[in-house]
Amino acid sequence: MAETSIEWTDATWNPVAGCTILTAGCTNCYAMRMAARLEAMGTEKYIGLTRKSGGRAKWTGKMHLDWKSLEVPAKWSKPRLVFVNSMSDLFHTDVPPDFIEAVWKTMEATPRHTYQILTKRPDRMAEILPGAQFKVLPNVWLGTSVEDARVLHRLDELRHVPAAVRFASFEPLIGSVSGADLTEIHWAIVGGESGPQARYMDPKWVHEIERLCRDTGAAFFFKQWGGKNKKAAGRELNGRTYNEMPSISV
């Protein structure tokens, strides 16, 4: 576990490390840069997960299942919001169902924590989670990333997943998603891309999502404008900060 500066959570927990590039939202993935940095520091878990290509770190496709990390949440006495697998995707096709089940048992055994699982593969999530061994846990929120209109189908796939809370992360937002259907989506996170290769986010795209949230009752969380200097750009929208969180009902 690591304390984090991510605005919508308290800590990260990475039972899996490593991933593969899937769609345009993955192009400048911060986790690739971080994995390369951790490998350079000698962190065994991240060795071989990235390679240099065009002067930048890219996933190799190798993944590491960290069974020992499953013991960690039980040691945290203070309740936390926990972002699960900030350095991977729990529903990547190379993560076996038995490992996902083990993660589920850990989360069930630690109800004082609230776990936030974000995937770019909600189709696989929808295939696996209806299984009898996966209870709908009130402390587990399930979400998908949607960077532009080309992947709006992920919202439909997420709706097929039994969950206490469903959420969408529109980050990095690199195109309009005005056609998004937020029915049965409880929370929307919006953010621009950050880092040296950050792509532009049009403010009108952000306003479109806020309006969709108001129309459907989804909570709206504006994370950042992003850019090469995200701190300078800040996270105010309409002269204020939006930190709305979903209400839980199961």
Coordinates of C-alpha atoms in Angstrom, one line a residue:
M1 CA 0.0 0.0 0.0
A2 CA 1.1 3.5 -0.7
E3 CA -0.4 6.8 0.3
T4 CA -1.3 8.7 -2.8
S5 CA -1.9 12.3 -4.0
I6 CA -4.7 11.0 -6.3
E7 CA -7.5 13.4 -5.4
W8 CA -10.4 10.8 -5.3
T9 CA -8.8 8.2 -3.1
D10 CA -6.6 7.8 0.0
A11 CA -4.2 5.0 -1.0
T12 CA -3.2 2.6 -3.7
W13 CA -2.9 -1.2 -3.5
N14 CA -1.3 -3.2 -6.3
P15 CA -1.9 -7.0 -6.2
V16 CA -1.0 -6.9 -9.9
A17 CA 1.7 -5.0 -11.7
G18 CA 2.2 -4.7 -15.4
C19 CA -0.2 -4.3 -18.3
T20 CA -0.6 -3.8 -22.1
I21 CA -1.6 -0.8 -24.2
L22 CA -5.2 -1.3 -25.3
T23 CA -6.7 2.0 -26.6
A24 CA -5.8 5.7 -27.1
G25 CA -6.2 6.4 -23.4
C26 CA -3.2 4.2 -22.7
T27 CA -0.8 6.0 -24.9
N28 CA 0.8 8.2 -22.2
C29 CA 0.0 6.0 -19.2
Y30 CA 1.6 7.3 -16.1
A31 CA 1.9 3.7 -14.7
M32 CA 4.4 2.8 -17.5
R33 CA 6.6 5.7 -16.5
M34 CA 6.3 4.8 -12.8
A35 CA 7.0 1.1 -13.4
A36 CA 10.2 2.0 -15.2
R37 CA 11.2 4.3 -12.4
L38 CA 10.5 1.6 -9.8
E39 CA 12.5 -0.9 -11.7
A40 CA 15.5 1.6 -11.9
M41 CA 15.2 1.8 -8.1
G42 CA 15.6 -1.9 -7.9
T43 CA 12.0 -2.8 -6.9
E44 CA 11.8 -6.5 -7.8
K45 CA 8.1 -6.5 -8.5
Y46 CA 8.6 -4.2 -11.5
I47 CA 11.6 -5.8 -13.1
G48 CA 11.0 -6.5 -16.8
L49 CA 7.5 -4.9 -17.0
T50 CA 8.6 -2.1 -19.3
R51 CA 11.1 -1.4 -22.0
K52 CA 12.4 1.8 -23.7
S53 CA 10.8 2.6 -27.1
G54 CA 11.2 5.9 -28.8
G55 CA 12.8 7.2 -25.6
R56 CA 9.8 6.3 -23.5
A57 CA 8.8 3.4 -21.3
K58 CA 6.3 1.0 -22.8
W59 CA 4.7 -2.1 -21.3
T60 CA 6.4 -5.4 -22.3
G61 CA 3.2 -7.4 -21.7
K62 CA 4.8 -9.2 -18.7
M63 CA 2.7 -9.1 -15.5
H64 CA 3.4 -9.9 -11.9
L65 CA 0.8 -11.4 -9.5
D66 CA 1.7 -10.4 -6.0
W67 CA 0.1 -13.0 -3.8
K68 CA 1.9 -11.7 -0.7
S69 CA 0.3 -8.3 -1.1
L70 CA -3.1 -9.9 -0.4
E71 CA -2.1 -9.9 3.3
V72 CA -1.6 -6.2 3.4
P73 CA -5.1 -4.6 3.8
A74 CA -5.8 -6.6 7.0
K75 CA -2.9 -4.7 8.6
W76 CA -4.4 -1.2 8.0
S77 CA -6.4 -0.3 11.1
K78 CA -7.6 3.0 9.8
P79 CA -10.4 2.9 7.2
R80 CA -9.3 4.0 3.7
L81 CA -10.5 4.6 0.2
V82 CA -8.3 2.3 -1.7
F83 CA -7.6 2.4 -5.5
V84 CA -7.0 -1.2 -6.5
N85 CA -4.2 -1.7 -9.1
S86 CA -3.2 1.7 -10.0
M87 CA -0.2 0.0 -11.8
S88 CA -2.3 -2.6 -13.7
D89 CA -5.8 -3.8 -14.5
L90 CA -7.3 -6.5 -12.3
F91 CA -9.4 -7.7 -15.3
H92 CA -6.6 -8.0 -17.8
T93 CA -7.0 -11.2 -19.7
D94 CA -3.7 -12.5 -18.2
V95 CA -5.0 -12.2 -14.6
P96 CA -6.6 -15.6 -13.8
P97 CA -10.0 -15.8 -12.2
D98 CA -8.6 -17.6 -9.1
F99 CA -6.4 -14.6 -8.4
I100 CA -9.3 -12.2 -8.9
E101 CA -11.3 -14.4 -6.4
A102 CA -8.4 -14.1 -3.9
V103 CA -8.5 -10.3 -4.2
W104 CA -12.3 -10.5 -3.6
K105 CA -11.9 -12.5 -0.5
T106 CA -9.4 -10.0 0.9
M107 CA -11.8 -7.1 0.2
E108 CA -14.7 -9.0 1.8
A109 CA -12.5 -9.7 4.9
T110 CA -11.7 -6.0 5.3
P111 CA -15.1 -4.2 5.2
R112 CA -13.7 -1.1 6.9
H113 CA -11.9 -0.1 3.7
T114 CA -13.7 1.0 0.5
Y115 CA -12.1 -0.4 -2.7
Q116 CA -12.2 1.3 -6.0
I117 CA -11.5 -1.0 -9.0
L118 CA -11.0 0.7 -12.4
T119 CA -10.7 -1.3 -15.6
K120 CA -10.5 -0.7 -19.3
R121 CA -11.9 -4.2 -19.8
P122 CA -15.4 -4.1 -18.3
D123 CA -16.4 -6.8 -20.8
R124 CA -14.2 -9.3 -18.9
M125 CA -15.5 -7.9 -15.6
A126 CA -19.0 -8.6 -16.7
E127 CA -18.1 -12.2 -17.7
I128 CA -16.4 -13.0 -14.4
L129 CA -18.2 -11.2 -11.6
P130 CA -21.7 -12.8 -11.9
G131 CA -20.0 -16.0 -10.7
A132 CA -21.4 -17.3 -7.4
Q133 CA -18.0 -16.8 -5.6
F134 CA -18.1 -13.0 -6.2
K135 CA -20.6 -11.4 -3.8
V136 CA -21.8 -7.9 -4.4
L137 CA -19.8 -6.2 -1.7
P138 CA -20.9 -2.8 -0.4
N139 CA -17.3 -1.7 0.1
V140 CA -16.3 -2.4 -3.5
W141 CA -16.9 0.2 -6.3
L142 CA -16.5 -1.0 -9.9
G143 CA -15.5 1.4 -12.6
T144 CA -14.3 1.7 -16.2
S145 CA -12.2 4.3 -18.0
V146 CA -13.7 6.2 -21.0
E147 CA -11.3 8.5 -22.8
D148 CA -13.4 9.4 -25.8
A149 CA -16.5 8.4 -27.8
R150 CA -14.8 5.4 -29.4
V151 CA -15.0 3.5 -26.1
L152 CA -18.5 4.5 -24.9
H153 CA -19.5 0.8 -25.2
R154 CA -17.6 0.3 -21.9
L155 CA -20.4 2.0 -20.0
D156 CA -22.9 -0.5 -21.4
E157 CA -20.6 -3.3 -20.4
L158 CA -20.2 -1.9 -16.9
R159 CA -24.0 -1.8 -16.5
H160 CA -24.0 -5.6 -16.8
V161 CA -21.8 -5.9 -13.8
P162 CA -23.5 -6.4 -10.4
A163 CA -22.1 -3.7 -8.1
A164 CA -22.9 -1.5 -5.1
V165 CA -21.4 1.5 -6.9
R166 CA -20.5 1.9 -10.6
F167 CA -18.3 4.7 -11.8
A168 CA -16.7 6.1 -14.9
S169 CA -13.3 7.7 -15.1
F170 CA -13.2 10.1 -18.0
E171 CA -9.4 10.5 -17.7
P172 CA -7.5 11.3 -19.7
L173 CA -10.4 12.9 -21.5
I174 CA -9.2 13.4 -25.1
G175 CA -12.5 13.8 -26.9
S176 CA -16.1 14.6 -26.5
V177 CA -18.3 12.0 -24.8
S178 CA -21.5 14.0 -25.1
G179 CA -23.3 10.8 -26.2
A180 CA -22.5 8.9 -23.0
D181 CA -25.3 7.2 -21.2
L182 CA -24.8 7.5 -17.4
T183 CA -27.9 5.6 -16.5
E184 CA -27.0 3.4 -13.5
I185 CA -23.6 5.0 -13.2
H186 CA -23.2 6.5 -9.8
W187 CA -20.1 8.6 -10.1
A188 CA -18.1 10.3 -12.8
I189 CA -14.4 11.4 -12.5
V190 CA -13.2 13.8 -15.1
G191 CA -9.6 14.8 -15.7
G192 CA -7.2 16.0 -18.4
E193 CA -4.1 14.2 -19.3
S194 CA -0.9 15.3 -17.5
G195 CA 2.8 14.8 -18.2
P196 CA 5.3 15.8 -20.9
Q197 CA 3.2 14.4 -23.8
A198 CA -0.2 15.6 -22.4
R199 CA -3.0 15.9 -25.0
Y200 CA -5.5 18.8 -25.0
M201 CA -8.8 18.7 -23.1
D202 CA -11.5 21.1 -24.4
P203 CA -13.4 22.7 -21.5
K204 CA -16.7 22.1 -23.4
W205 CA -16.1 18.3 -23.0
V206 CA -16.0 18.7 -19.3
H207 CA -19.2 20.8 -19.2
E208 CA -20.9 18.1 -21.3
I209 CA -20.1 15.5 -18.7
E210 CA -21.2 17.7 -15.8
R211 CA -24.6 18.2 -17.5
L212 CA -25.0 14.5 -18.0
C213 CA -24.3 14.0 -14.3
R214 CA -27.0 16.5 -13.4
D215 CA -29.5 14.8 -15.7
T216 CA -28.9 11.3 -14.3
G217 CA -28.0 12.1 -10.7
A218 CA -24.4 10.8 -10.9
A219 CA -21.9 12.4 -8.6
F220 CA -19.4 14.7 -10.4
F221 CA -15.7 14.8 -9.5
F222 CA -13.5 17.1 -11.4
K223 CA -9.9 15.9 -10.9
Q224 CA -7.7 18.2 -12.9
W225 CA -7.2 20.2 -16.1
G226 CA -3.9 18.4 -16.6
G227 CA -1.2 19.5 -19.1
K228 CA 2.5 19.6 -18.7
N229 CA 2.2 21.4 -15.3
K230 CA -1.0 20.1 -13.8
K231 CA -0.4 21.9 -10.5
A232 CA -0.3 25.2 -12.3
A233 CA -3.5 24.4 -14.3
G234 CA -5.3 23.4 -11.1
R235 CA -8.7 21.7 -10.7
E236 CA -11.2 24.5 -10.4
L237 CA -14.2 24.5 -12.8
N238 CA -16.7 27.4 -12.9
G239 CA -14.7 29.0 -10.1
R240 CA -15.1 26.1 -7.7
T241 CA -13.8 22.7 -6.8
Y242 CA -16.0 19.6 -7.5
N243 CA -15.4 16.8 -5.0
E244 CA -18.7 14.9 -5.2
M245 CA -18.7 11.3 -4.2
P246 CA -21.3 8.6 -4.7
S247 CA -23.9 7.6 -2.2
I248 CA -23.9 3.9 -1.3
S249 CA -27.1 1.8 -1.3
V250 CA -27.2 -2.0 -1.4

